Short mmCIF file of C-alpha atoms and ligand atoms in Angstrom, two decimals:
data_model
loop_
_atom_site.label_atom_id
_atom_site.label_comp_id
_atom_site.label_asym_id
_atom_site.label_seq_id
_atom_site.Cartn_x
_atom_site.Cartn_y
_atom_site.Cartn_z
CA MET H 10 7.51 21.51 76.81
CA ILE H 11 6.95 20.06 73.19
CA LYS H 12 9.84 17.81 72.15
CA ASN H 13 11.18 17.37 68.65
CA THR H 14 10.49 13.49 69.00
CA PHE H 15 7.33 11.43 68.90
CA PRO H 16 6.12 9.97 72.16
CA GLU H 17 8.28 7.40 73.77
CA ASN H 18 7.67 3.90 72.64
CA PHE H 19 5.79 5.19 69.71
CA MET H 20 4.94 2.04 67.48
CA TRP H 21 6.54 2.76 64.09
CA GLY H 22 5.88 -0.06 61.55
CA GLY H 23 4.24 -1.13 58.60
CA ALA H 24 0.94 -2.85 57.50
CA THR H 25 0.13 -5.89 55.09
CA ALA H 26 -2.86 -8.09 54.54
CA ALA H 27 -2.61 -11.96 53.98
CA ASN H 28 -4.52 -12.03 50.66
CA GLN H 29 -2.19 -9.10 49.37
CA VAL H 30 1.06 -10.83 50.31
CA GLU H 31 1.13 -14.55 51.18
CA GLY H 32 0.45 -16.26 48.02
CA ALA H 33 0.36 -19.91 48.49
CA TRP H 34 -3.47 -19.74 47.85
CA ASN H 35 -4.08 -23.45 47.45
CA ILE H 36 -1.50 -25.23 49.44
CA ASP H 37 -1.35 -26.59 52.96
CA GLY H 38 -5.23 -27.14 53.08
CA LYS H 39 -5.91 -23.51 52.37
CA GLY H 40 -9.55 -23.01 51.02
CA ILE H 41 -10.36 -20.29 48.34
CA SER H 42 -11.22 -17.00 49.43
CA VAL H 43 -13.11 -14.19 48.05
CA ALA H 44 -9.74 -12.57 47.10
CA ASP H 45 -8.71 -15.56 44.93
CA VAL H 46 -11.27 -14.76 42.42
CA ASP H 47 -10.43 -10.96 42.11
CA THR H 48 -8.93 -10.04 38.61
CA TYR H 49 -6.51 -7.82 37.65
CA LYS H 50 -7.64 -4.36 36.41
CA SER H 51 -5.60 -1.73 34.66
CA ASN H 52 -7.15 0.93 36.83
CA LEU H 53 -10.67 1.37 38.35
CA ALA H 54 -13.12 3.52 36.29
CA LEU H 55 -14.66 6.30 38.04
CA ASP H 56 -18.01 4.52 37.40
CA ASP H 57 -16.88 1.39 39.13
CA TYR H 58 -15.82 3.06 42.40
CA GLU H 59 -19.31 3.26 43.88
CA GLY H 60 -20.52 0.05 42.55
CA HIS H 61 -19.39 -3.67 43.04
CA VAL H 62 -16.54 -3.69 40.39
CA GLY H 63 -18.46 -6.30 38.62
CA VAL H 64 -18.53 -9.59 40.26
CA THR H 65 -21.12 -12.20 39.15
CA LEU H 66 -21.69 -15.71 39.78
CA ASP H 67 -20.38 -16.56 36.18
CA LYS H 68 -17.07 -14.97 36.95
CA ILE H 69 -17.01 -16.60 40.42
CA GLN H 70 -17.67 -20.02 38.74
CA LYS H 71 -14.92 -19.45 35.96
CA ALA H 72 -12.47 -18.61 38.80
CA MET H 73 -13.21 -21.68 40.67
CA GLU H 74 -12.62 -23.83 37.75
CA ASP H 75 -9.19 -22.12 36.94
CA PRO H 76 -6.25 -23.85 38.66
CA SER H 77 -3.83 -20.99 37.71
CA ASP H 78 -2.87 -17.59 39.21
CA LYS H 79 -2.43 -16.02 35.79
CA ASP H 80 -5.64 -13.79 35.79
CA TYR H 81 -5.84 -13.79 39.81
CA PRO H 82 -2.66 -11.96 41.12
CA LYS H 83 -4.02 -12.24 44.89
CA ARG H 84 -3.44 -15.87 44.48
CA ARG H 85 0.38 -15.33 43.99
CA GLY H 86 0.72 -12.18 46.19
CA ILE H 87 4.71 -11.76 46.70
CA ASP H 88 5.06 -15.13 48.07
CA PHE H 89 5.50 -13.92 51.69
CA TYR H 90 4.24 -17.34 52.84
CA HIS H 91 7.49 -18.74 51.97
CA ARG H 92 9.80 -15.61 52.24
CA TYR H 93 8.36 -14.03 55.53
CA LYS H 94 11.75 -14.58 57.37
CA GLU H 95 13.67 -12.63 54.81
CA ASP H 96 11.02 -9.94 54.87
CA LEU H 97 10.80 -9.72 58.64
CA ALA H 98 14.54 -9.41 58.72
CA LEU H 99 14.44 -6.33 56.48
CA PHE H 100 11.68 -4.84 58.50
CA LYS H 101 13.77 -5.27 61.56
CA GLU H 102 16.68 -3.63 59.77
CA MET H 103 14.62 -0.56 59.34
CA GLY H 104 13.79 -0.68 62.96
CA PHE H 105 10.07 -1.67 62.93
CA LYS H 106 8.65 -1.86 66.40
CA THR H 107 5.23 -3.09 64.94
CA LEU H 108 3.87 -4.96 61.95
CA ARG H 109 0.38 -5.39 60.97
CA VAL H 110 -0.56 -8.68 59.38
CA SER H 111 -4.04 -10.52 58.93
CA ILE H 112 -5.02 -13.95 59.19
CA ALA H 113 -6.46 -15.71 56.10
CA TRP H 114 -9.51 -17.11 57.42
CA SER H 115 -9.85 -19.78 54.72
CA ARG H 116 -6.30 -20.93 55.50
CA ILE H 117 -7.61 -21.99 59.07
CA PHE H 118 -11.07 -22.98 57.94
CA PRO H 119 -11.09 -23.82 54.22
CA THR H 120 -14.83 -23.15 53.65
CA GLY H 121 -15.56 -21.52 56.88
CA GLU H 122 -18.10 -24.35 58.08
CA GLU H 123 -15.69 -26.80 59.50
CA GLN H 124 -15.58 -27.21 63.21
CA GLU H 125 -12.00 -28.48 63.31
CA PRO H 126 -9.15 -25.96 62.17
CA ASN H 127 -6.57 -26.74 59.56
CA GLU H 128 -3.51 -27.37 61.56
CA LYS H 129 -1.21 -26.49 58.82
CA GLY H 130 -2.74 -23.00 58.69
CA LEU H 131 -2.59 -22.53 62.43
CA LYS H 132 1.06 -23.58 62.24
CA PHE H 133 1.89 -21.01 59.61
CA TYR H 134 0.73 -18.04 61.72
CA GLU H 135 2.31 -19.49 64.72
CA ASP H 136 5.64 -19.63 63.01
CA LEU H 137 5.17 -16.43 61.77
CA LEU H 138 4.29 -14.60 65.19
CA THR H 139 6.99 -16.46 66.98
CA GLU H 140 9.62 -15.25 64.38
CA MET H 141 7.99 -11.69 65.12
CA GLN H 142 8.29 -12.31 68.94
CA ARG H 143 12.07 -13.49 68.39
CA LEU H 144 12.68 -10.10 66.56
CA ASP H 145 10.84 -8.10 69.04
CA ILE H 146 8.39 -6.85 66.51
CA GLU H 147 4.78 -6.37 68.03
CA PRO H 148 2.17 -7.90 65.95
CA ILE H 149 -1.01 -6.20 65.43
CA VAL H 150 -3.35 -8.88 63.99
CA THR H 151 -6.39 -8.21 61.88
CA LEU H 152 -9.06 -11.05 61.77
CA SER H 153 -10.85 -9.96 58.64
CA HIS H 154 -9.18 -8.15 55.71
CA TYR H 155 -10.88 -8.92 52.50
CA GLU H 156 -10.34 -12.66 52.30
CA MET H 157 -13.41 -14.63 53.95
CA PRO H 158 -13.90 -18.15 52.51
CA LEU H 159 -15.60 -18.13 49.14
CA HIS H 160 -17.91 -20.85 49.96
CA LEU H 161 -19.63 -18.71 52.64
CA ALA H 162 -20.25 -15.95 50.06
CA VAL H 163 -21.72 -18.49 47.58
CA LYS H 164 -23.80 -20.63 49.97
CA TYR H 165 -24.95 -17.73 52.35
CA ASN H 166 -24.53 -14.63 50.31
CA GLY H 167 -21.81 -13.86 52.92
CA TRP H 168 -22.62 -11.79 55.88
CA GLU H 169 -26.15 -11.31 55.02
CA ASP H 170 -26.63 -14.57 56.97
CA ARG H 171 -26.30 -14.76 60.80
CA LYS H 172 -24.77 -18.13 60.68
CA VAL H 173 -21.58 -16.51 58.91
CA MET H 174 -21.39 -14.41 62.30
CA ASP H 175 -21.39 -17.67 64.20
CA TYR H 176 -18.71 -19.07 61.89
CA PHE H 177 -16.57 -16.02 62.24
CA VAL H 178 -16.77 -16.00 66.01
CA HIS H 179 -15.78 -19.55 66.06
CA PHE H 180 -12.85 -18.76 63.94
CA SER H 181 -11.87 -15.76 66.27
CA LYS H 182 -11.92 -17.72 69.30
CA VAL H 183 -9.73 -20.61 67.74
CA VAL H 184 -7.11 -18.11 66.57
CA ILE H 185 -7.34 -15.98 69.88
CA ASP H 186 -6.87 -19.25 71.84
CA ARG H 187 -3.88 -20.39 69.69
CA TYR H 188 -1.87 -16.99 69.63
CA LYS H 189 -2.87 -15.25 72.96
CA ASP H 190 0.63 -15.62 74.06
CA LEU H 191 2.08 -14.06 71.05
CA VAL H 192 -0.43 -11.19 70.15
CA THR H 193 -1.59 -8.28 72.21
CA TYR H 194 -3.20 -5.85 69.51
CA TRP H 195 -6.07 -7.43 67.75
CA LEU H 196 -8.40 -5.77 64.90
CA SER H 197 -11.55 -7.25 64.07
CA PHE H 198 -12.64 -5.99 60.78
CA ASN H 199 -10.30 -4.03 58.25
CA GLU H 200 -12.37 -0.93 57.12
CA ILE H 201 -15.69 -2.18 58.35
CA ASP H 202 -17.34 0.64 56.47
CA SER H 203 -16.28 -0.78 53.18
CA VAL H 204 -19.06 -3.23 53.11
CA GLU H 205 -21.09 -0.30 51.79
CA ARG H 206 -18.49 0.30 48.98
CA HIS H 207 -17.52 -3.22 47.95
CA PRO H 208 -20.03 -5.63 49.51
CA PHE H 209 -18.54 -8.76 47.90
CA LYS H 210 -14.84 -8.16 48.83
CA THR H 211 -15.62 -7.19 52.32
CA ALA H 212 -18.71 -9.23 53.18
CA GLY H 213 -19.18 -11.75 50.46
CA ILE H 214 -22.27 -10.10 49.22
CA ILE H 215 -23.08 -11.21 45.53
CA PRO H 216 -25.58 -8.91 43.78
CA GLU H 217 -27.42 -11.62 41.83
CA GLN H 218 -28.18 -13.23 45.17
CA CYS H 219 -29.84 -10.14 46.41
CA PRO H 220 -33.52 -9.61 45.70
CA PRO H 221 -34.11 -6.64 43.56
CA GLY H 222 -34.25 -3.39 45.66
CA LYS H 223 -33.00 -5.13 48.74
CA GLU H 224 -29.34 -4.71 48.23
CA GLU H 225 -28.93 -1.78 50.45
CA GLU H 226 -30.83 -3.29 53.26
CA ILE H 227 -28.57 -6.64 52.94
CA VAL H 228 -25.45 -4.30 53.25
CA TYR H 229 -26.87 -2.92 56.66
CA GLN H 230 -27.79 -6.40 57.60
CA ALA H 231 -24.23 -7.56 57.11
CA LEU H 232 -22.81 -4.79 58.75
CA HIS H 233 -24.93 -5.32 61.92
CA HIS H 234 -23.69 -8.83 61.97
CA GLN H 235 -20.05 -7.88 61.81
CA PHE H 236 -20.62 -5.24 64.57
CA VAL H 237 -22.08 -7.97 66.77
CA ALA H 238 -19.29 -10.42 65.68
CA SER H 239 -16.56 -7.82 66.47
CA SER H 240 -18.13 -7.33 70.01
CA LEU H 241 -18.30 -11.18 70.55
CA ALA H 242 -14.76 -11.49 69.45
CA THR H 243 -14.09 -8.77 72.05
CA LYS H 244 -15.92 -10.36 74.76
CA TYR H 245 -13.98 -13.68 74.23
CA LEU H 246 -10.69 -11.87 74.11
CA ARG H 247 -11.44 -10.14 77.33
CA GLU H 248 -12.26 -13.49 79.00
CA VAL H 249 -9.13 -15.51 77.85
CA SER H 250 -6.55 -12.62 77.45
CA PRO H 251 -7.32 -9.71 79.77
CA ASN H 252 -4.26 -7.71 78.86
CA ALA H 253 -4.89 -7.95 75.15
CA LYS H 254 -6.65 -5.03 73.17
CA MET H 255 -9.30 -5.16 70.49
CA GLY H 256 -9.50 -2.33 68.15
CA CYS H 257 -11.81 -1.29 65.32
CA MET H 258 -10.71 -0.03 61.85
CA LEU H 259 -12.24 2.78 59.86
CA THR H 260 -11.46 4.19 56.32
CA LYS H 261 -11.20 7.80 57.30
CA LEU H 262 -12.91 9.48 54.58
CA THR H 263 -12.29 13.22 55.54
CA THR H 264 -14.64 15.39 53.73
CA TYR H 265 -14.60 19.19 52.96
CA PRO H 266 -17.41 21.32 51.63
CA ASN H 267 -16.55 22.55 48.11
CA THR H 268 -17.84 25.91 48.95
CA CYS H 269 -19.39 27.65 52.03
CA LYS H 270 -22.84 27.52 50.43
CA PRO H 271 -24.95 25.94 53.28
CA GLU H 272 -26.19 23.44 50.76
CA ASP H 273 -22.57 22.11 50.27
CA VAL H 274 -21.91 22.21 54.05
CA GLU H 275 -24.86 20.07 54.74
CA ALA H 276 -24.03 17.50 52.08
CA THR H 277 -20.58 17.35 53.70
CA PHE H 278 -21.91 16.98 57.01
CA LYS H 279 -24.09 14.09 56.03
CA LYS H 280 -21.16 12.45 54.31
CA ASN H 281 -18.97 12.88 57.68
CA THR H 282 -21.86 11.63 59.71
CA LEU H 283 -22.15 8.60 57.72
CA ASN H 284 -18.37 8.05 57.98
CA TYR H 285 -18.47 8.20 61.72
CA PHE H 286 -21.42 5.70 62.01
CA PHE H 287 -19.13 2.81 62.27
CA THR H 288 -16.95 4.13 64.83
CA ASP H 289 -19.77 5.18 66.75
CA ILE H 290 -21.02 1.89 67.05
CA GLN H 291 -17.83 0.37 67.98
CA VAL H 292 -16.58 3.02 70.15
CA LYS H 293 -19.65 4.27 71.90
CA GLY H 294 -21.65 0.93 71.55
CA GLU H 295 -24.88 2.47 69.98
CA TYR H 296 -26.46 3.05 66.79
CA PRO H 297 -26.31 6.84 66.45
CA PRO H 298 -29.79 8.34 66.09
CA LEU H 299 -29.55 10.18 62.95
CA ILE H 300 -28.50 6.83 61.29
CA LEU H 301 -31.37 5.16 62.69
CA ASN H 302 -33.71 7.60 61.30
CA MET H 303 -32.03 7.32 58.04
CA LEU H 304 -32.67 3.64 57.75
CA GLU H 305 -36.22 4.07 58.83
CA ARG H 306 -36.62 6.74 56.25
CA LYS H 307 -35.17 4.30 53.48
CA ASN H 308 -37.30 1.55 54.79
CA ILE H 309 -34.26 -0.51 55.73
CA ASN H 310 -35.13 -3.04 58.41
CA ILE H 311 -32.24 -4.77 60.27
CA LYS H 312 -33.16 -8.14 61.75
CA MET H 313 -31.67 -8.19 65.35
CA GLU H 314 -31.81 -10.56 68.12
CA GLU H 315 -32.78 -9.33 71.50
CA GLN H 316 -29.36 -9.36 73.10
CA ASP H 317 -27.51 -7.85 70.08
CA LEU H 318 -27.77 -4.00 71.32
CA GLN H 319 -26.63 -5.15 74.77
CA ILE H 320 -23.83 -6.88 73.38
CA LEU H 321 -22.65 -3.89 71.38
CA LYS H 322 -22.96 -1.66 74.32
CA ASP H 323 -21.03 -3.98 76.67
CA TYR H 324 -18.02 -4.90 74.32
CA THR H 325 -16.70 -1.71 72.74
CA VAL H 326 -13.21 -1.50 71.37
CA ASP H 327 -10.09 -0.47 73.38
CA TYR H 328 -8.49 1.63 70.77
CA LEU H 329 -9.32 3.14 67.48
CA SER H 330 -7.37 2.47 64.20
CA PHE H 331 -7.95 3.98 60.92
CA SER H 332 -6.59 4.29 57.38
CA TYR H 333 -5.90 7.53 55.81
CA TYR H 334 -4.90 8.20 52.21
CA MET H 335 -6.48 11.42 51.10
CA SER H 336 -9.48 13.59 51.50
CA LEU H 337 -12.51 14.36 49.51
CA THR H 338 -14.64 17.36 48.63
CA GLU H 339 -18.39 17.37 48.57
CA SER H 340 -20.83 19.58 46.62
CA LYS H 341 -24.40 19.55 45.60
CA ASP H 342 -23.52 20.55 42.12
CA ASN H 343 -23.22 17.26 40.11
CA SER H 344 -21.70 18.86 36.91
CA LEU H 345 -18.29 19.52 38.71
CA GLU H 346 -15.11 17.61 37.86
CA LYS H 347 -14.79 14.44 39.98
CA SER H 348 -11.84 12.77 41.72
CA ALA H 349 -11.61 9.19 42.69
CA GLY H 350 -9.45 7.18 45.30
CA ASN H 351 -9.91 4.29 47.52
CA THR H 352 -13.20 3.35 45.98
CA VAL H 353 -14.80 6.70 46.71
CA VAL H 354 -15.41 9.61 44.29
CA GLY H 355 -15.69 13.33 45.27
CA VAL H 356 -15.45 16.72 43.57
CA LYS H 357 -11.85 17.51 42.58
CA ASN H 358 -10.04 19.81 44.94
CA PRO H 359 -7.96 22.37 42.90
CA TYR H 360 -5.58 22.98 46.17
CA LEU H 361 -4.29 19.55 46.23
CA GLU H 362 -1.96 17.24 43.94
CA SER H 363 -2.68 13.74 43.30
CA THR H 364 -0.78 10.51 43.08
CA ASP H 365 -0.30 8.50 39.70
CA TRP H 366 -3.57 6.88 40.48
CA GLY H 367 -5.45 10.02 41.10
CA TRP H 368 -5.72 9.90 44.94
CA GLN H 369 -5.43 13.48 46.35
CA ILE H 370 -2.57 14.05 48.59
CA ASP H 371 -3.58 15.85 51.90
CA PRO H 372 -1.26 15.71 54.76
CA LEU H 373 -3.10 18.62 56.75
CA GLY H 374 -6.30 16.32 56.30
CA LEU H 375 -4.48 13.58 58.34
CA LYS H 376 -4.00 16.09 61.21
CA ILE H 377 -7.71 17.13 60.86
CA SER H 378 -8.69 13.68 60.85
CA LEU H 379 -6.72 13.02 64.10
CA LEU H 380 -8.11 15.97 65.73
CA GLU H 381 -11.79 15.24 64.73
CA LEU H 382 -11.51 11.43 65.66
CA TYR H 383 -9.77 12.21 68.97
CA ASP H 384 -12.32 15.02 69.88
CA ARG H 385 -15.24 12.66 69.07
CA TYR H 386 -13.95 9.47 70.78
CA GLY H 387 -10.93 10.43 73.09
CA ILE H 388 -9.67 6.90 72.98
CA PRO H 389 -5.98 5.86 72.15
CA MET H 390 -5.38 5.77 68.32
CA ILE H 391 -3.03 4.21 65.91
CA ILE H 392 -2.83 5.06 62.10
CA VAL H 393 -2.80 1.48 60.56
CA GLU H 394 -2.74 2.32 56.83
CA ASN H 395 -1.26 5.50 54.97
CA GLY H 396 0.97 5.86 52.07
CA MET H 397 1.14 6.49 48.35
CA GLY H 398 0.73 4.01 45.39
CA ALA H 399 3.34 5.02 42.81
CA LYS H 400 5.33 3.64 39.79
CA ASP H 401 8.80 2.93 40.64
CA GLU H 402 11.86 2.85 38.29
CA VAL H 403 14.69 0.46 39.04
CA GLU H 404 17.98 2.21 37.94
CA ALA H 405 20.68 0.32 36.24
CA ASP H 406 22.61 -0.30 39.43
CA GLY H 407 19.57 -1.67 41.11
CA SER H 408 18.68 1.43 43.31
CA ILE H 409 15.19 2.97 43.35
CA HIS H 410 15.03 6.85 43.86
CA ASP H 411 11.56 7.23 45.45
CA GLN H 412 11.80 10.84 46.62
CA TYR H 413 8.20 11.37 45.94
CA ARG H 414 7.32 8.72 48.54
CA ILE H 415 9.64 10.29 51.15
CA ASP H 416 8.25 13.64 50.50
CA TYR H 417 4.69 12.13 50.94
CA PHE H 418 5.62 10.29 54.11
CA LYS H 419 7.41 13.37 55.49
CA ALA H 420 4.37 15.73 55.23
CA HIS H 421 2.13 13.18 56.69
CA PHE H 422 4.61 12.39 59.66
CA LYS H 423 4.65 16.27 60.39
CA ALA H 424 0.96 16.49 60.50
CA MET H 425 1.00 13.59 62.79
CA LYS H 426 3.40 15.22 65.16
CA GLU H 427 1.47 18.47 65.19
CA ALA H 428 -1.80 16.57 66.15
CA ILE H 429 0.19 14.77 69.03
CA ASP H 430 1.54 18.21 70.18
CA GLU H 431 -2.05 19.38 70.17
CA GLY H 432 -3.21 16.71 72.56
CA VAL H 433 -3.92 13.70 70.39
CA ASP H 434 -3.04 10.24 72.03
CA LEU H 435 -1.58 8.48 68.77
CA PHE H 436 0.43 5.47 70.03
CA GLY H 437 1.52 4.15 66.56
CA TYR H 438 1.73 4.41 62.90
CA THR H 439 2.17 1.46 60.34
CA SER H 440 2.41 2.58 56.64
CA TRP H 441 0.36 0.50 54.35
CA GLY H 442 2.31 -1.95 52.09
CA CYS H 443 5.58 -1.43 53.78
CA ILE H 444 6.67 -3.87 51.07
CA ASP H 445 5.53 -3.80 47.66
CA LEU H 446 2.28 -6.12 47.41
CA ILE H 447 -0.90 -6.62 45.15
CA SER H 448 -3.26 -3.78 45.30
CA ALA H 449 -6.64 -4.57 46.77
CA GLY H 450 -8.54 -2.39 44.14
CA THR H 451 -6.74 -3.22 41.18
CA SER H 452 -4.68 -6.30 41.76
CA GLN H 453 -1.85 -4.46 40.27
CA MET H 454 1.68 -5.16 41.38
CA SER H 455 2.79 -2.05 39.64
CA LYS H 456 0.98 0.11 42.12
CA ARG H 457 3.87 0.24 44.60
CA TYR H 458 3.45 1.33 48.28
CA GLY H 459 6.72 -0.25 49.68
CA PHE H 460 9.84 0.76 51.39
CA ILE H 461 11.10 -2.55 49.78
CA TYR H 462 10.85 -3.07 46.03
CA VAL H 463 9.67 -6.67 45.12
CA ASP H 464 10.79 -7.81 41.59
CA GLN H 465 7.51 -9.00 40.02
CA ASP H 466 5.29 -7.35 37.31
CA ASP H 467 1.59 -7.32 36.75
CA GLU H 468 1.66 -10.70 34.92
CA GLY H 469 3.57 -12.30 37.71
CA ASN H 470 7.00 -12.23 35.92
CA GLY H 471 10.02 -11.63 38.05
CA THR H 472 12.35 -13.08 40.37
CA LEU H 473 10.60 -11.93 43.58
CA GLU H 474 13.94 -10.55 44.61
CA ARG H 475 13.56 -7.72 47.34
CA ARG H 476 15.56 -4.57 47.00
CA LYS H 477 15.74 -1.59 49.34
CA LYS H 478 14.39 1.87 48.07
CA ASP H 479 15.71 5.16 49.06
CA SER H 480 12.80 5.66 51.34
CA PHE H 481 13.86 2.44 53.30
CA TYR H 482 16.79 4.17 54.46
CA TRP H 483 14.78 7.54 55.26
CA TYR H 484 12.28 5.57 57.12
CA LYS H 485 15.08 3.75 59.18
CA GLU H 486 16.43 7.05 60.34
CA VAL H 487 12.87 8.47 61.31
CA ILE H 488 12.51 5.45 63.50
CA GLU H 489 16.06 5.29 64.79
CA THR H 490 15.70 9.08 65.76
CA ASN H 491 11.74 8.73 66.93
CA GLY H 492 11.08 11.41 64.25
CA ALA H 493 13.74 13.91 65.23
CA SER H 494 15.29 13.55 61.73
CA LEU H 495 11.97 14.97 60.20
CA ASP H 496 13.39 18.53 61.25
C1 BG6 U 15 -7.18 0.13 52.00
C2 BG6 U 15 -7.10 -1.28 52.19
O1 BG6 U 15 -8.29 0.43 51.65
O2 BG6 U 15 -6.44 0.64 50.83
C3 BG6 U 15 -5.93 -2.06 51.61
O3 BG6 U 15 -7.32 -1.82 53.45
C4 BG6 U 15 -5.55 -1.54 50.27
O4 BG6 U 15 -6.00 -3.49 51.73
C5 BG6 U 15 -5.26 -0.03 50.33
O5 BG6 U 15 -4.55 -2.21 49.68
C6 BG6 U 15 -4.67 0.75 49.18
O6 BG6 U 15 -5.75 0.39 48.05
P1 BG6 U 15 -5.11 -0.17 46.78
O7 BG6 U 15 -6.50 -0.35 46.14
O8 BG6 U 15 -4.08 0.84 46.16
O9 BG6 U 15 -4.36 -1.48 47.18
#
């Protein structure tokens, strides 16, 4: 019989990333990361979406010489580094069962090349995770979320070089050793597929350091190193913490054909196949034949060591996680009106509304995504990012009436429930940016995702005071009733 509640022990919670919340970018021994050179943008132009969003060696140099956070909002975050206890208390008040956080690699290994970790960095996460344990909030820890040490990008062109893989595995082992008694759920790479869309942010690849015409090959080389690194981290986790679980994380870019014209359907199939490539490797442990063929046709040669394919096969993930914000539409016709969101561009879908930032809202697309993924892989799943970036207004009495956000979540939760009722093994949900934070794409503060408002503007002015939005109370009730209040 179908119940009106979610499965027992469903992990309700929220998600953050170190570089978007912590601030404290240059204290307690932290090294500069790729996020610390990311500048504010008022919005991303459509043209930027498929490119590198303008990173150059000059810009990096300028950023490295600039000691302030004025133009670099991720350096200040929302000061979670100093306020995490207050924030965790608010999450607990909402009833969070889980919280997704990431570990800033450059807090532990400032340049990435050190052998000995920075104790102050390790201690920070130990304190954070211990406080979560005290509050009975289960951590989900991402090892890499757009915040690798900048030094590795400049010196090695990031993940192009296999040495970076070794440094990452070393980092993973150190943090797994230190936190294995505090953490069960690990994620290796956030949105691993995003290396294709923003190679610098995700993998430290700098266009000027790529020989002409070799950029795409370098992207696939970097990806290969990340796949192997993820498997090696999984291998180590199994050895030292047998009950722990390693997951992969995909940007689920669900794509519909714009028409039933077979050409549109074919183009859509190819888009979706490319999106599945990443989870195919991490869940099934093999490069899919169609992708290998595509790489060959593009003359892309990935350098692999003898044991790599076996490592991928032997150490696949325990669970699949993904982000879902919107769906896309594909057509062979290039003249149609476009719509962009989350660094991807598609044809505008006339049946969907969009957020203030133009991301198309599609709750049914979430259900479709869950069904597709579960049908393809059949392993436990968790949604680790979902939500809407919006402009919020604070009323004179300090309240924030974000009914649009409640509507967005309500529709998506209902879609999740339907997928569960149709057989999908979904064990949790963490909304993106459960507290307002710095946007990954634009570094804006004004693009707010949270249930908790943070008093800070795009320029960094504000008291950083936390306020509960209407959605705070709404989500609390959803969690308290395990979804029954949605009816
Ligand atoms: C996901 C990222 O792609 O999208 C997050 O993993 C990011 O880091 C989120 O914040 C929303 O994107 P944006 O650009 O609105 O912050």
